[in-house]
JSON list of C-alpha atoms in Angstrom, two decimals:
[
{"chain": "A", "resi": 1, "resn": "MET", "atom": "CA", "xyz": [24.69, 12.68, -18.01]},
{"chain": "A", "resi": 2, "resn": "SER", "atom": "CA", "xyz": [21.21, 11.64, -19.01]},
{"chain": "A", "resi": 3, "resn": "LYS", "atom": "CA", "xyz": [18.80, 9.81, -16.79]},
{"chain": "A", "resi": 4, "resn": "MET", "atom": "CA", "xyz": [18.68, 6.05, -17.40]},
{"chain": "A", "resi": 5, "resn": "THR", "atom": "CA", "xyz": [15.18, 4.68, -17.73]},
{"chain": "A", "resi": 6, "resn": "LEU", "atom": "CA", "xyz": [13.92, 1.12, -18.14]},
{"chain": "A", "resi": 7, "resn": "GLY", "atom": "CA", "xyz": [13.16, 1.99, -21.78]},
{"chain": "A", "resi": 8, "resn": "SER", "atom": "CA", "xyz": [16.92, 2.59, -22.27]},
{"chain": "A", "resi": 9, "resn": "TYR", "atom": "CA", "xyz": [17.67, -1.10, -21.91]},
{"chain": "A", "resi": 10, "resn": "PRO", "atom": "CA", "xyz": [17.02, -2.90, -25.23]},
{"chain": "A", "resi": 11, "resn": "HIS", "atom": "CA", "xyz": [16.16, -6.28, -23.62]},
{"chain": "A", "resi": 12, "resn": "MET", "atom": "CA", "xyz": [13.47, -4.90, -21.29]},
{"chain": "A", "resi": 13, "resn": "LEU", "atom": "CA", "xyz": [10.38, -4.45, -23.43]},
{"chain": "A", "resi": 14, "resn": "GLY", "atom": "CA", "xyz": [7.09, -3.28, -22.05]},
{"chain": "A", "resi": 15, "resn": "PHE", "atom": "CA", "xyz": [8.36, -2.17, -18.63]},
{"chain": "A", "resi": 16, "resn": "GLU", "atom": "CA", "xyz": [7.20, 1.43, -18.96]},
{"chain": "A", "resi": 17, "resn": "GLN", "atom": "CA", "xyz": [4.37, 0.70, -16.50]},
{"chain": "A", "resi": 18, "resn": "LEU", "atom": "CA", "xyz": [6.92, -0.48, -13.91]},
{"chain": "A", "resi": 19, "resn": "GLU", "atom": "CA", "xyz": [8.84, 2.76, -14.32]},
{"chain": "A", "resi": 20, "resn": "ARG", "atom": "CA", "xyz": [5.65, 4.78, -13.75]},
{"chain": "A", "resi": 21, "resn": "LEU", "atom": "CA", "xyz": [4.90, 2.61, -10.72]},
{"chain": "A", "resi": 22, "resn": "LEU", "atom": "CA", "xyz": [8.32, 3.35, -9.20]},
{"chain": "A", "resi": 23, "resn": "GLU", "atom": "CA", "xyz": [7.84, 7.07, -9.76]},
{"chain": "A", "resi": 24, "resn": "ARG", "atom": "CA", "xyz": [4.39, 6.95, -8.16]},
{"chain": "A", "resi": 25, "resn": "THR", "atom": "CA", "xyz": [5.78, 5.04, -5.17]},
{"chain": "A", "resi": 26, "resn": "ALA", "atom": "CA", "xyz": [8.41, 7.72, -4.61]},
{"chain": "A", "resi": 27, "resn": "LYS", "atom": "CA", "xyz": [5.68, 10.39, -4.61]},
{"chain": "A", "resi": 28, "resn": "THR", "atom": "CA", "xyz": [3.29, 8.79, -2.11]},
{"chain": "A", "resi": 29, "resn": "GLY", "atom": "CA", "xyz": [4.24, 11.45, 0.43]},
{"chain": "A", "resi": 30, "resn": "ASN", "atom": "CA", "xyz": [3.84, 9.26, 3.50]},
{"chain": "A", "resi": 31, "resn": "GLU", "atom": "CA", "xyz": [4.92, 10.98, 6.66]},
{"chain": "A", "resi": 32, "resn": "GLY", "atom": "CA", "xyz": [5.98, 9.10, 9.77]},
{"chain": "A", "resi": 33, "resn": "TYR", "atom": "CA", "xyz": [2.46, 8.83, 11.24]},
{"chain": "A", "resi": 34, "resn": "PRO", "atom": "CA", "xyz": [1.11, 6.35, 12.00]},
{"chain": "A", "resi": 35, "resn": "PRO", "atom": "CA", "xyz": [3.93, 3.89, 12.42]},
{"chain": "A", "resi": 36, "resn": "PHE", "atom": "CA", "xyz": [3.45, 0.57, 10.64]},
{"chain": "A", "resi": 37, "resn": "ASN", "atom": "CA", "xyz": [4.91, -2.88, 10.14]},
{"chain": "A", "resi": 38, "resn": "ILE", "atom": "CA", "xyz": [4.89, -5.07, 7.06]},
{"chain": "A", "resi": 39, "resn": "GLU", "atom": "CA", "xyz": [5.44, -8.76, 7.68]},
{"chain": "A", "resi": 40, "resn": "GLN", "atom": "CA", "xyz": [5.48, -11.76, 5.45]},
{"chain": "A", "resi": 41, "resn": "THR", "atom": "CA", "xyz": [3.07, -14.31, 6.95]},
{"chain": "A", "resi": 42, "resn": "SER", "atom": "CA", "xyz": [3.68, -17.05, 4.34]},
{"chain": "A", "resi": 43, "resn": "ASP", "atom": "CA", "xyz": [5.28, -17.48, 0.95]},
{"chain": "A", "resi": 44, "resn": "PHE", "atom": "CA", "xyz": [2.27, -15.79, -0.68]},
{"chain": "A", "resi": 45, "resn": "SER", "atom": "CA", "xyz": [0.78, -13.58, 2.04]},
{"chain": "A", "resi": 46, "resn": "TYR", "atom": "CA", "xyz": [1.63, -10.37, 3.89]},
{"chain": "A", "resi": 47, "resn": "ARG", "atom": "CA", "xyz": [0.21, -8.31, 6.75]},
{"chain": "A", "resi": 48, "resn": "ILE", "atom": "CA", "xyz": [0.38, -4.55, 7.14]},
{"chain": "A", "resi": 49, "resn": "THR", "atom": "CA", "xyz": [-0.15, -3.40, 10.72]},
{"chain": "A", "resi": 50, "resn": "LEU", "atom": "CA", "xyz": [-0.72, 0.25, 11.61]},
{"chain": "A", "resi": 51, "resn": "ALA", "atom": "CA", "xyz": [-0.68, 1.65, 15.13]},
{"chain": "A", "resi": 52, "resn": "VAL", "atom": "CA", "xyz": [-3.97, 3.52, 15.23]},
{"chain": "A", "resi": 53, "resn": "ALA", "atom": "CA", "xyz": [-4.60, 4.03, 18.97]},
{"chain": "A", "resi": 54, "resn": "GLY", "atom": "CA", "xyz": [-7.44, 6.41, 19.59]},
{"chain": "A", "resi": 55, "resn": "PHE", "atom": "CA", "xyz": [-9.15, 5.69, 16.26]},
{"chain": "A", "resi": 56, "resn": "ALA", "atom": "CA", "xyz": [-12.47, 3.86, 16.13]},
{"chain": "A", "resi": 57, "resn": "GLU", "atom": "CA", "xyz": [-13.33, 1.58, 13.24]},
{"chain": "A", "resi": 58, "resn": "GLU", "atom": "CA", "xyz": [-15.68, 4.23, 11.82]},
{"chain": "A", "resi": 59, "resn": "ASP", "atom": "CA", "xyz": [-12.77, 6.73, 11.80]},
{"chain": "A", "resi": 60, "resn": "LEU", "atom": "CA", "xyz": [-10.81, 4.57, 9.36]},
{"chain": "A", "resi": 61, "resn": "SER", "atom": "CA", "xyz": [-11.27, 3.82, 5.65]},
{"chain": "A", "resi": 62, "resn": "ILE", "atom": "CA", "xyz": [-9.41, 1.38, 3.42]},
{"chain": "A", "resi": 63, "resn": "THR", "atom": "CA", "xyz": [-9.61, 1.66, -0.36]},
{"chain": "A", "resi": 64, "resn": "VAL", "atom": "CA", "xyz": [-7.81, 0.17, -3.35]},
{"chain": "A", "resi": 65, "resn": "GLU", "atom": "CA", "xyz": [-7.70, 2.20, -6.50]},
{"chain": "A", "resi": 66, "resn": "ASP", "atom": "CA", "xyz": [-5.36, 1.71, -9.49]},
{"chain": "A", "resi": 67, "resn": "ARG", "atom": "CA", "xyz": [-3.23, -0.91, -7.66]},
{"chain": "A", "resi": 68, "resn": "GLN", "atom": "CA", "xyz": [-2.73, 1.43, -4.68]},
{"chain": "A", "resi": 69, "resn": "LEU", "atom": "CA", "xyz": [-3.88, 0.56, -1.14]},
{"chain": "A", "resi": 70, "resn": "VAL", "atom": "CA", "xyz": [-4.87, 3.74, 0.73]},
{"chain": "A", "resi": 71, "resn": "ILE", "atom": "CA", "xyz": [-5.60, 3.75, 4.46]},
{"chain": "A", "resi": 72, "resn": "ARG", "atom": "CA", "xyz": [-7.08, 6.94, 5.87]},
{"chain": "A", "resi": 73, "resn": "GLY", "atom": "CA", "xyz": [-7.88, 7.95, 9.42]},
{"chain": "A", "resi": 74, "resn": "ARG", "atom": "CA", "xyz": [-9.89, 10.96, 10.49]},
{"chain": "A", "resi": 75, "resn": "GLN", "atom": "CA", "xyz": [-10.68, 11.58, 14.17]},
{"chain": "A", "resi": 76, "resn": "HIS", "atom": "CA", "xyz": [-13.41, 13.95, 15.16]},
{"chain": "A", "resi": 77, "resn": "ASP", "atom": "CA", "xyz": [-12.22, 16.64, 17.61]},
{"chain": "A", "resi": 78, "resn": "ASP", "atom": "CA", "xyz": [-14.76, 16.48, 20.43]},
{"chain": "A", "resi": 79, "resn": "GLY", "atom": "CA", "xyz": [-12.66, 18.80, 22.63]},
{"chain": "A", "resi": 80, "resn": "ALA", "atom": "CA", "xyz": [-14.55, 21.98, 21.76]},
{"chain": "A", "resi": 81, "resn": "ASP", "atom": "CA", "xyz": [-16.66, 21.77, 24.91]},
{"chain": "A", "resi": 82, "resn": "ARG", "atom": "CA", "xyz": [-13.84, 20.43, 27.12]},
{"chain": "A", "resi": 83, "resn": "VAL", "atom": "CA", "xyz": [-11.24, 22.42, 29.02]},
{"chain": "A", "resi": 84, "resn": "PHE", "atom": "CA", "xyz": [-7.76, 20.89, 28.79]},
{"chain": "A", "resi": 85, "resn": "LEU", "atom": "CA", "xyz": [-5.04, 21.78, 31.27]},
{"chain": "A", "resi": 86, "resn": "HIS", "atom": "CA", "xyz": [-2.59, 19.95, 29.02]},
{"chain": "A", "resi": 87, "resn": "ARG", "atom": "CA", "xyz": [-3.34, 18.55, 25.59]},
{"chain": "A", "resi": 88, "resn": "GLY", "atom": "CA", "xyz": [-0.70, 16.13, 24.43]},
{"chain": "A", "resi": 89, "resn": "ILE", "atom": "CA", "xyz": [-3.00, 13.81, 22.47]},
{"chain": "A", "resi": 90, "resn": "ALA", "atom": "CA", "xyz": [-4.25, 15.66, 19.45]},
{"chain": "A", "resi": 91, "resn": "ALA", "atom": "CA", "xyz": [-7.01, 14.52, 17.13]},
{"chain": "A", "resi": 92, "resn": "ARG", "atom": "CA", "xyz": [-5.31, 14.16, 13.80]},
{"chain": "A", "resi": 93, "resn": "GLN", "atom": "CA", "xyz": [-5.81, 12.62, 10.45]},
{"chain": "A", "resi": 94, "resn": "PHE", "atom": "CA", "xyz": [-3.56, 10.51, 8.31]},
{"chain": "A", "resi": 95, "resn": "GLN", "atom": "CA", "xyz": [-3.22, 8.84, 4.96]},
{"chain": "A", "resi": 96, "resn": "ARG", "atom": "CA", "xyz": [-0.88, 5.89, 4.26]},
{"chain": "A", "resi": 97, "resn": "SER", "atom": "CA", "xyz": [-0.44, 4.58, 0.72]},
{"chain": "A", "resi": 98, "resn": "PHE", "atom": "CA", "xyz": [1.03, 1.30, -0.44]},
{"chain": "A", "resi": 99, "resn": "VAL", "atom": "CA", "xyz": [1.52, 0.41, -4.14]},
{"chain": "A", "resi": 100, "resn": "LEU", "atom": "CA", "xyz": [0.48, -3.18, -4.81]},
{"chain": "A", "resi": 101, "resn": "ALA", "atom": "CA", "xyz": [2.14, -5.43, -7.41]},
{"chain": "A", "resi": 102, "resn": "ASP", "atom": "CA", "xyz": [-0.01, -7.18, -9.98]},
{"chain": "A", "resi": 103, "resn": "GLY", "atom": "CA", "xyz": [-1.49, -10.29, -8.39]},
{"chain": "A", "resi": 104, "resn": "VAL", "atom": "CA", "xyz": [-1.56, -8.89, -4.86]},
{"chain": "A", "resi": 105, "resn": "GLU", "atom": "CA", "xyz": [-5.07, -8.72, -3.46]},
{"chain": "A", "resi": 106, "resn": "VAL", "atom": "CA", "xyz": [-6.32, -7.12, -0.24]},
{"chain": "A", "resi": 107, "resn": "GLY", "atom": "CA", "xyz": [-8.02, -9.65, 2.03]},
{"chain": "A", "resi": 108, "resn": "GLU", "atom": "CA", "xyz": [-9.62, -8.75, 5.34]},
{"chain": "A", "resi": 109, "resn": "ALA", "atom": "CA", "xyz": [-8.88, -5.98, 7.83]},
{"chain": "A", "resi": 110, "resn": "ALA", "atom": "CA", "xyz": [-9.25, -6.24, 11.58]},
{"chain": "A", "resi": 111, "resn": "MET", "atom": "CA", "xyz": [-8.77, -3.99, 14.62]},
{"chain": "A", "resi": 112, "resn": "GLU", "atom": "CA", "xyz": [-7.07, -5.43, 17.71]},
{"chain": "A", "resi": 113, "resn": "ASN", "atom": "CA", "xyz": [-5.73, -3.52, 20.75]},
{"chain": "A", "resi": 114, "resn": "GLY", "atom": "CA", "xyz": [-5.23, -0.25, 18.85]},
{"chain": "A", "resi": 115, "resn": "LEU", "atom": "CA", "xyz": [-3.66, -1.97, 15.85]},
{"chain": "A", "resi": 116, "resn": "LEU", "atom": "CA", "xyz": [-5.20, -2.16, 12.38]},
{"chain": "A", "resi": 117, "resn": "HIS", "atom": "CA", "xyz": [-4.22, -5.33, 10.50]},
{"chain": "A", "resi": 118, "resn": "VAL", "atom": "CA", "xyz": [-4.67, -5.54, 6.72]},
{"chain": "A", "resi": 119, "resn": "ASP", "atom": "CA", "xyz": [-3.96, -8.91, 5.15]},
{"chain": "A", "resi": 120, "resn": "LEU", "atom": "CA", "xyz": [-2.69, -9.24, 1.58]},
{"chain": "A", "resi": 121, "resn": "THR", "atom": "CA", "xyz": [-2.29, -12.31, -0.63]},
{"chain": "A", "resi": 122, "resn": "ARG", "atom": "CA", "xyz": [-0.26, -12.74, -3.75]},
{"chain": "A", "resi": 123, "resn": "SER", "atom": "CA", "xyz": [-1.44, -15.23, -6.38]},
{"chain": "A", "resi": 124, "resn": "ARG", "atom": "CA", "xyz": [0.96, -17.97, -7.25]},
{"chain": "A", "resi": 125, "resn": "PRO", "atom": "CA", "xyz": [2.66, -17.23, -10.56]},
{"chain": "A", "resi": 126, "resn": "GLU", "atom": "CA", "xyz": [1.78, -19.58, -13.39]},
{"chain": "A", "resi": 127, "resn": "THR", "atom": "CA", "xyz": [4.60, -20.93, -15.52]},
{"chain": "A", "resi": 128, "resn": "VAL", "atom": "CA", "xyz": [3.61, -20.53, -19.15]},
{"chain": "A", "resi": 129, "resn": "VAL", "atom": "CA", "xyz": [5.57, -22.00, -22.03]},
{"chain": "A", "resi": 130, "resn": "GLN", "atom": "CA", "xyz": [4.47, -20.92, -25.45]},
{"chain": "A", "resi": 131, "resn": "THR", "atom": "CA", "xyz": [5.83, -22.18, -28.77]},
{"chain": "A", "resi": 132, "resn": "ILE", "atom": "CA", "xyz": [5.70, -19.69, -31.64]},
{"chain": "A", "resi": 133, "resn": "GLN", "atom": "CA", "xyz": [5.37, -21.11, -35.15]},
{"chain": "A", "resi": 134, "resn": "ILE", "atom": "CA", "xyz": [7.56, -19.59, -37.84]},
{"chain": "A", "resi": 135, "resn": "LYS", "atom": "CA", "xyz": [5.73, -18.82, -41.10]},
{"chain": "A", "resi": 136, "resn": "LYS", "atom": "CA", "xyz": [7.41, -19.54, -44.35]},
{"chain": "A", "resi": 137, "resn": "GLY", "atom": "CA", "xyz": [7.77, -16.36, -46.37]}
]
């Protein structure tokens, strides 16, 4: 049996980009760290919250490239000159990726009590009606 693609459906024209987007989303490779929430804050806005306890603002970076929101964290291991009897809190790095739909823009980001909040807004879709004239041949 062959794989069905969006191009296989004759009434769905121009959706090749959506198919590539779905493939890219499946390959983001996000692990389970750090945990995060996504909440809808209004009809046209969202908030992504990541639990980033132990990270300072300068340890975090937020970028948007090619409709993909990427949040990275890199802690500096300052334990080289310290002697640990038990080390259960490791300095680690992470990368979380979120694919954004067309019209979704990243707003502001804020740190609060070990949580990183990233606000997103979606533009309201415009209803466009277009009449096409038929040429006489």
